[in-house]
PDB file of C-alpha atoms in Angstrom:
ATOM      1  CA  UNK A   1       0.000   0.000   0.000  1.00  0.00           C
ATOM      2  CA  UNK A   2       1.113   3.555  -0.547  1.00  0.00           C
ATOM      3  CA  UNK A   3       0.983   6.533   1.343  1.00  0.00           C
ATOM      4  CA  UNK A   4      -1.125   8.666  -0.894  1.00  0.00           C
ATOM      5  CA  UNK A   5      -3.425   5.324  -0.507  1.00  0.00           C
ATOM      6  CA  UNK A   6      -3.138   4.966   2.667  1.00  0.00           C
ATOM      7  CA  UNK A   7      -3.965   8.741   3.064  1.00  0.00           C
ATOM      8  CA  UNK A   8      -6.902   8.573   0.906  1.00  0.00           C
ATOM      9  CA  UNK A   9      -8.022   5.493   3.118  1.00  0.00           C
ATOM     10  CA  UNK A  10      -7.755   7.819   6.029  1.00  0.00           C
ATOM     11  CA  UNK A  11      -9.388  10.912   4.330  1.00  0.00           C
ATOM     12  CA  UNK A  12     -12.168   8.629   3.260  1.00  0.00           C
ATOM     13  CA  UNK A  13     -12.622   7.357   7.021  1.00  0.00           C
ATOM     14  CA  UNK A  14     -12.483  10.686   8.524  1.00  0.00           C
ATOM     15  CA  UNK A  15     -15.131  11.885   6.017  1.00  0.00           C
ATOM     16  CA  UNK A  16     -17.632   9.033   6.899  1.00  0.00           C
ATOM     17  CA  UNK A  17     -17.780   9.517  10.492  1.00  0.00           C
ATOM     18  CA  UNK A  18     -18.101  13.330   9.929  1.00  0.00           C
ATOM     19  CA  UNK A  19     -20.719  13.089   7.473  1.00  0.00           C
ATOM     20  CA  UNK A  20     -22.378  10.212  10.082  1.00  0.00           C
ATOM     21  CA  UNK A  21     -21.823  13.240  12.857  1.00  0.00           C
ATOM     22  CA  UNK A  22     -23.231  15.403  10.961  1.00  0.00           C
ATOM     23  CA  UNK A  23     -26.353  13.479   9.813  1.00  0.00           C
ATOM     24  CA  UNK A  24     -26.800  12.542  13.856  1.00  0.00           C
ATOM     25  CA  UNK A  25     -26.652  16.002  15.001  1.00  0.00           C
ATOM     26  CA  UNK A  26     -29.071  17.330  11.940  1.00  0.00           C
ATOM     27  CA  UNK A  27     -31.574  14.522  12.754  1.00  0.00           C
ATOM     28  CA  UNK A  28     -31.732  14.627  16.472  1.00  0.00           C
ATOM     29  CA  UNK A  29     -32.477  18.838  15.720  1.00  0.00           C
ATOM     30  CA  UNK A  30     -35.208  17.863  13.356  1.00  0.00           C
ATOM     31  CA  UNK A  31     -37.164  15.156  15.027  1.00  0.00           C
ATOM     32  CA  UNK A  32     -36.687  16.664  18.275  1.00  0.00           C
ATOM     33  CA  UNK A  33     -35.014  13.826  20.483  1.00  0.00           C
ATOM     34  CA  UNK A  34     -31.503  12.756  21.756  1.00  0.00           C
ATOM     35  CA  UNK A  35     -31.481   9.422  19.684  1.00  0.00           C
ATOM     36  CA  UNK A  36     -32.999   9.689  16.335  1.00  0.00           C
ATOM     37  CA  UNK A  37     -31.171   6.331  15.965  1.00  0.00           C
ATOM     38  CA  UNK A  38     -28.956   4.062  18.569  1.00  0.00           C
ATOM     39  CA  UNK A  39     -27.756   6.502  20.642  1.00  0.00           C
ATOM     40  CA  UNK A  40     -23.893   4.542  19.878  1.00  0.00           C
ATOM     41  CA  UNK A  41     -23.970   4.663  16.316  1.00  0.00           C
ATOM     42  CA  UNK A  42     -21.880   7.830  16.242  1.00  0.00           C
ATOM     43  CA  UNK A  43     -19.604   6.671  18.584  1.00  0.00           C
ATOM     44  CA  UNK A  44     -19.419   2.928  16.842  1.00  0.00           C
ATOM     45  CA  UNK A  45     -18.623   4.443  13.848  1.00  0.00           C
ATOM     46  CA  UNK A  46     -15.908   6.633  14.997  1.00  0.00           C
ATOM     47  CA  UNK A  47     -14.221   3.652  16.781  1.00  0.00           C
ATOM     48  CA  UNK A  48     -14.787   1.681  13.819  1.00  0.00           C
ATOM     49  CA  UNK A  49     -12.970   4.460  11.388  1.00  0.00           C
ATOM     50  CA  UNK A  50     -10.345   4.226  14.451  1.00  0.00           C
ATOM     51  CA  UNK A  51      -9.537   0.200  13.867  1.00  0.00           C
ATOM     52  CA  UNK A  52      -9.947   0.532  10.124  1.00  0.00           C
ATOM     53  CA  UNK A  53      -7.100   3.304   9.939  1.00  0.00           C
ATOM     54  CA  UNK A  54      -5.106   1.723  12.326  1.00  0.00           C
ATOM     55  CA  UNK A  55      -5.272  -1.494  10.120  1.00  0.00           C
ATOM     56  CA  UNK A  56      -4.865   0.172   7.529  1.00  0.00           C
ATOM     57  CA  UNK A  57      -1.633   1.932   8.872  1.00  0.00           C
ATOM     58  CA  UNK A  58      -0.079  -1.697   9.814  1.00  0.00           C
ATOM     59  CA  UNK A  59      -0.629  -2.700   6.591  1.00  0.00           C
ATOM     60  CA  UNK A  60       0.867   0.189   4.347  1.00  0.00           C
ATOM     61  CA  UNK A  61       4.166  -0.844   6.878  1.00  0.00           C
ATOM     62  CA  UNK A  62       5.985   2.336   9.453  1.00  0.00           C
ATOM     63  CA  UNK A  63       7.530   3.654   6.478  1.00  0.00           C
ATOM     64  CA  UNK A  64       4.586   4.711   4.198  1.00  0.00           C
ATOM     65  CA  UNK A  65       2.376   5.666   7.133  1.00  0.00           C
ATOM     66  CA  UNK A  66       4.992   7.976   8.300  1.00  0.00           C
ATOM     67  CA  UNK A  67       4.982   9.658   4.760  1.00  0.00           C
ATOM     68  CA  UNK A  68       1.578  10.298   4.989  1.00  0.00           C
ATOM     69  CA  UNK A  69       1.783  11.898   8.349  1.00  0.00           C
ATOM     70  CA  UNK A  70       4.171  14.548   7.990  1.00  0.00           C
ATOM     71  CA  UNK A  71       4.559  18.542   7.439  1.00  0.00           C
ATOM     72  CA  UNK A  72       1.543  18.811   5.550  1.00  0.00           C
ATOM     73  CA  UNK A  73      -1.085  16.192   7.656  1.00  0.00           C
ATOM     74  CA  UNK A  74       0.551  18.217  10.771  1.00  0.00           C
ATOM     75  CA  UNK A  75      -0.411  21.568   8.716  1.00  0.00           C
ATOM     76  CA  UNK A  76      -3.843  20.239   7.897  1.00  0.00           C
ATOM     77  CA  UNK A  77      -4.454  18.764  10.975  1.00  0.00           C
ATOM     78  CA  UNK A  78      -3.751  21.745  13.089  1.00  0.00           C
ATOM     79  CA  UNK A  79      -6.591  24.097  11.019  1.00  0.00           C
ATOM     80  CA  UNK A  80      -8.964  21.780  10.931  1.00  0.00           C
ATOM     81  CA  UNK A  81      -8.761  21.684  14.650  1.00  0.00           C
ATOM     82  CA  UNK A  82      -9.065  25.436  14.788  1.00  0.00           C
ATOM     83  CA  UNK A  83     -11.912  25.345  11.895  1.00  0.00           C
ATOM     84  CA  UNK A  84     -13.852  23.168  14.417  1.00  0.00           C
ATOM     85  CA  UNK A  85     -13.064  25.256  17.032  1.00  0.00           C
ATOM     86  CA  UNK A  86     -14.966  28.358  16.048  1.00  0.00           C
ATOM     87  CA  UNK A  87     -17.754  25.704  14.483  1.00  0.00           C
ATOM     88  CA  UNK A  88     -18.118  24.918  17.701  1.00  0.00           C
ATOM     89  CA  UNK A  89     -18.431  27.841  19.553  1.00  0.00           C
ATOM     90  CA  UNK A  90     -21.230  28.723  16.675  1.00  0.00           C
ATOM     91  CA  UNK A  91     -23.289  25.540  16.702  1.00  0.00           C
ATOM     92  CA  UNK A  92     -22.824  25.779  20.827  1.00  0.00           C
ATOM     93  CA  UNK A  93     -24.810  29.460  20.372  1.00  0.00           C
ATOM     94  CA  UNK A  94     -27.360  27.701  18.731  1.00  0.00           C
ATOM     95  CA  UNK A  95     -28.307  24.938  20.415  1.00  0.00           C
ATOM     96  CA  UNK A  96     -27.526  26.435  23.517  1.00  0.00           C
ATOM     97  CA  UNK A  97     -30.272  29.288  22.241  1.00  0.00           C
ATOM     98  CA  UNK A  98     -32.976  26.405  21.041  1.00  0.00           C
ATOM     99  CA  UNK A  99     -32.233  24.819  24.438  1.00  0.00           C
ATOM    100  CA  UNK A 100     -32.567  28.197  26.793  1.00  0.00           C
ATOM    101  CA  UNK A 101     -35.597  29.249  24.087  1.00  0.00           C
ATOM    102  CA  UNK A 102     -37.731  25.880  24.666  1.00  0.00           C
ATOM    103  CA  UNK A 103     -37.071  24.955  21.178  1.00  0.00           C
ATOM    104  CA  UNK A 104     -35.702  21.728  22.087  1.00  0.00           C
ATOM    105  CA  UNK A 105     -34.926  19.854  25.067  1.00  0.00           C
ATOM    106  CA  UNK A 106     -31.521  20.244  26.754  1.00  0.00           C
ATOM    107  CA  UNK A 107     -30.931  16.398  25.993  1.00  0.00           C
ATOM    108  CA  UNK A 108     -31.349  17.407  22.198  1.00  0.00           C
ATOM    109  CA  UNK A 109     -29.583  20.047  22.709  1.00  0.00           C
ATOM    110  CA  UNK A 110     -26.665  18.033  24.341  1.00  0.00           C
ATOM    111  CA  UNK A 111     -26.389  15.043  21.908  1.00  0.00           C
ATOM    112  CA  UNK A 112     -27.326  17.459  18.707  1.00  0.00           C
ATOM    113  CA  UNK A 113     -23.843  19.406  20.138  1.00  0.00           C
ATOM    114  CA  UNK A 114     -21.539  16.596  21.202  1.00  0.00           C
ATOM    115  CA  UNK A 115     -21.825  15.046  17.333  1.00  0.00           C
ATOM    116  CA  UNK A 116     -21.785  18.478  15.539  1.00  0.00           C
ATOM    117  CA  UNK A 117     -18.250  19.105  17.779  1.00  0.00           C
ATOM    118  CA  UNK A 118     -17.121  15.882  16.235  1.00  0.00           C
ATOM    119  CA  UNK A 119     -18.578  16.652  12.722  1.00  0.00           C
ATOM    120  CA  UNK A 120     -17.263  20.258  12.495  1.00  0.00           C
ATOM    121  CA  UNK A 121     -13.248  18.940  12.860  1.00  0.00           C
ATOM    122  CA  UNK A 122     -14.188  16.127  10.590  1.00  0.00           C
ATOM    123  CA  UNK A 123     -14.983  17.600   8.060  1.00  0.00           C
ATOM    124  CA  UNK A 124     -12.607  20.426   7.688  1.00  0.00           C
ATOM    125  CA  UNK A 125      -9.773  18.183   8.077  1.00  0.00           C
ATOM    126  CA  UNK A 126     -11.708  16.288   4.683  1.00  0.00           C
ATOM    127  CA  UNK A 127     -12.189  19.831   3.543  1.00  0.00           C
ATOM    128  CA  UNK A 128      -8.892  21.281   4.041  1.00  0.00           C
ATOM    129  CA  UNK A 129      -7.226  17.479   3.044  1.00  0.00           C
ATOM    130  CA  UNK A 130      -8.552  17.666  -0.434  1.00  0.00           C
ATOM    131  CA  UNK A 131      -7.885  21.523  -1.485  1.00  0.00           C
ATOM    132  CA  UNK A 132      -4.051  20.500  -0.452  1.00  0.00           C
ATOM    133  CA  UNK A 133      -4.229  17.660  -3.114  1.00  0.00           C
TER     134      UNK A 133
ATOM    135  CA  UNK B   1       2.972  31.906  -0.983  1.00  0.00           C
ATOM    136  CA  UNK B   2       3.356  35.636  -1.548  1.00  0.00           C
ATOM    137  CA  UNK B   3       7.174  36.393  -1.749  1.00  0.00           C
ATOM    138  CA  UNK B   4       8.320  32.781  -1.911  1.00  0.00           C
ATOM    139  CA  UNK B   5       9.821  31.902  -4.941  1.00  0.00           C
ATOM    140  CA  UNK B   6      10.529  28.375  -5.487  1.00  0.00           C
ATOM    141  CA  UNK B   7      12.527  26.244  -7.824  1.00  0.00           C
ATOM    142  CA  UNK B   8      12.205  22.862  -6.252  1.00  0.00           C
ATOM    143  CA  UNK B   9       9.918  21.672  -9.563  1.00  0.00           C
ATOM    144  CA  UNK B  10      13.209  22.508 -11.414  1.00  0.00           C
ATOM    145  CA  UNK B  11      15.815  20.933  -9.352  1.00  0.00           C
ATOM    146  CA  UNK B  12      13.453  18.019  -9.279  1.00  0.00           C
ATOM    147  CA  UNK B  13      13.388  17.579 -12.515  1.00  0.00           C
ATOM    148  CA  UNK B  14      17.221  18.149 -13.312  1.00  0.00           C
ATOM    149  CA  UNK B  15      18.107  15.867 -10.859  1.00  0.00           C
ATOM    150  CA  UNK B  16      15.590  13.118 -12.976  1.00  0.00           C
ATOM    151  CA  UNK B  17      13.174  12.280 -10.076  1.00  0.00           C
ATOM    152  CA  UNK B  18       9.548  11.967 -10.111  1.00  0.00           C
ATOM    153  CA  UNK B  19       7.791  13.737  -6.890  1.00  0.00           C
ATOM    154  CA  UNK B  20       7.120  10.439  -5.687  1.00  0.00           C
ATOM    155  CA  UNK B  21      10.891   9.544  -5.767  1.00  0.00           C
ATOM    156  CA  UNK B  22      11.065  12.690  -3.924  1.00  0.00           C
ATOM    157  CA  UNK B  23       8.632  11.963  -1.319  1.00  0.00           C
ATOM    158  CA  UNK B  24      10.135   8.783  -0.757  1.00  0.00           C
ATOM    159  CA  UNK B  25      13.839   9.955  -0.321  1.00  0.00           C
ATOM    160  CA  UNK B  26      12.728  12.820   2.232  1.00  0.00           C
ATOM    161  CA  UNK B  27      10.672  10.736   3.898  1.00  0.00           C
ATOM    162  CA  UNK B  28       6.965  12.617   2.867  1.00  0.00           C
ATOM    163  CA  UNK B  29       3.537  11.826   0.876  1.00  0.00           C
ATOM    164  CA  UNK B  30       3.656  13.198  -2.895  1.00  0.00           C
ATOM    165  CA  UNK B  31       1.104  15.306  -2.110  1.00  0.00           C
ATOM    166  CA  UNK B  32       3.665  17.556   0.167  1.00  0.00           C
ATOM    167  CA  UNK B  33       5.951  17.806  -2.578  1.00  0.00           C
ATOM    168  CA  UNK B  34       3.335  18.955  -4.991  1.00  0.00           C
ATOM    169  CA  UNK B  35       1.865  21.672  -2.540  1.00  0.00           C
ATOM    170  CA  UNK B  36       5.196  22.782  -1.660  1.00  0.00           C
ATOM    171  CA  UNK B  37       5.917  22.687  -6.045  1.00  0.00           C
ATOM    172  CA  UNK B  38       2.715  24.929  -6.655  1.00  0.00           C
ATOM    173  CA  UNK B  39       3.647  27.226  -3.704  1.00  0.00           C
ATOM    174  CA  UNK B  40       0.763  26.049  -2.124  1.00  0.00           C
ATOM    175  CA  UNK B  41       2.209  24.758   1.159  1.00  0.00           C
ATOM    176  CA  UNK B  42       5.516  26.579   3.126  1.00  0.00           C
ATOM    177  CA  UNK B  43       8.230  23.525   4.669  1.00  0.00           C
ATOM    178  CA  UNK B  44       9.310  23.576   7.678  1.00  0.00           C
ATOM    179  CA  UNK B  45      13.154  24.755   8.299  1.00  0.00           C
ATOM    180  CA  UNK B  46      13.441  20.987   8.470  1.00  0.00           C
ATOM    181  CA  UNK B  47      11.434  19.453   5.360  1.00  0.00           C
ATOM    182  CA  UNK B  48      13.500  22.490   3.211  1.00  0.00           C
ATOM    183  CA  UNK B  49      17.295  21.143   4.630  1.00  0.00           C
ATOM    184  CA  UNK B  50      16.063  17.455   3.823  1.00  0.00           C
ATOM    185  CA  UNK B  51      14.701  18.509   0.238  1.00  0.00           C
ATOM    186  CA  UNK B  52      17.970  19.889  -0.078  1.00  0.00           C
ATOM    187  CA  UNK B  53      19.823  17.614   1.221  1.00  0.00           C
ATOM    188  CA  UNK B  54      18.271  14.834  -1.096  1.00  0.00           C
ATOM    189  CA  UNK B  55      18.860  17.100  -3.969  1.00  0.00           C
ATOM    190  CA  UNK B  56      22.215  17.885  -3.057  1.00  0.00           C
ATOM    191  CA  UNK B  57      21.828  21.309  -2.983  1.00  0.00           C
ATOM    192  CA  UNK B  58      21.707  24.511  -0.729  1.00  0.00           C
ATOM    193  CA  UNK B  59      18.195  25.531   0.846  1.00  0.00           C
ATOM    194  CA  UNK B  60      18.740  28.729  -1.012  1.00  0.00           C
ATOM    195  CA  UNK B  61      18.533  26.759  -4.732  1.00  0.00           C
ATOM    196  CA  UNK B  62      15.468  25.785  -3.427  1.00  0.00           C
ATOM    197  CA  UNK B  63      13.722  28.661  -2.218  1.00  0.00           C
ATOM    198  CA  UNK B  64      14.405  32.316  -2.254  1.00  0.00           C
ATOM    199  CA  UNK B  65      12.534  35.698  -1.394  1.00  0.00           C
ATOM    200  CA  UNK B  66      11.279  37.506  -4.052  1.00  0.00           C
TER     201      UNK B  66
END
């Protein structure tokens, strides 16, 4: 395996469990209740991205994963983490607002932040990861 | 970058390497050397010395201000 597969493997992974975030958060907001589905999807599919990459890392060998973790994953990486950030501070405004407002409940509000947090680093490290390619 | 000017695409290429024989000598993904190529992405003081270094060359032949 290469790096730039091995990256794209990674990318891919990332991207998944971001969009799965993201689709959480959204449907929890619309229908109004902490678990729209299992309440551990999110958090299955996250570890299961986790093992995947990590398998996927052992495979490609030291070497090749090392490549594809350098300078410019680092670079990445480290705006994608302030990207999400300030997404979070904004999404915490809002559903902190719906939950003061009576909008939704504060257990809504709670689960609707916890996977936007995870969504909103997610995917601008996919984001940011493929304008650098 | 504004005020970067780089010639690593050139050195590359005289020295008859591909970027990804040049990723794999300085130990990085193709991708880096690419961004770094199309100004895109600034090294580190340390990726720039081990470009060099693999090109046998001077940081400056690499990379000067404008």
């Amino acid at each position: 395996m290469t790096s730039d597969t091995f990256a794209t493997i990674r990318t891919s992974l990332l991207g998944l469990t971001g969009l799965a975030c993201l689709a959480y958060a959204l449907a929890a907001l619309v229908l109004g209740r902490p678990d729209p589905v299992g309440w551990y999807w999110p958090a299955s599919i996250g570890t299961a991205a986790g093992l995947l990459i990590s398998l996927a890392a052992v495979m490609a060998g030291r070497a090749r994963a090392g490549q594809a973790t350098d300078d410019l994953y680092r670079h990445v990486h480290q705006r994608a983490a302030t990207q999400g950030y300030w997404l979070s501070l904004v999404t915490l405004a809002v559903t902190g607002a719906a939950g003061a407002f009576g909008w939704i409940d504060w257990r809504t509000a709670f689960a609707a932040q916890g996977t936007l947090t995870g969504a909103g680093f997610l995917l601008s490290f996919v984001w940011l990861d493929l304008r650098h390619r | 970058m504004a005020g970067l000017v780089v010639h690593l695409e050139a050195r590359r290429r005289a020295a008859g390497l591909t970027q990804a024989d040049l990723a794999e000598a300085a130990s990085v993904s193709r991708k880096t050397i690419n961004t770094v190529e199309n100004g895109v992405f600034v090294p580190s003081t340390l990726l720039a010395l081990r470009l060099a270094q693999v090109l046998g060359c001077s940081v400056h032949d690499l990379f000067e201000l404008e």
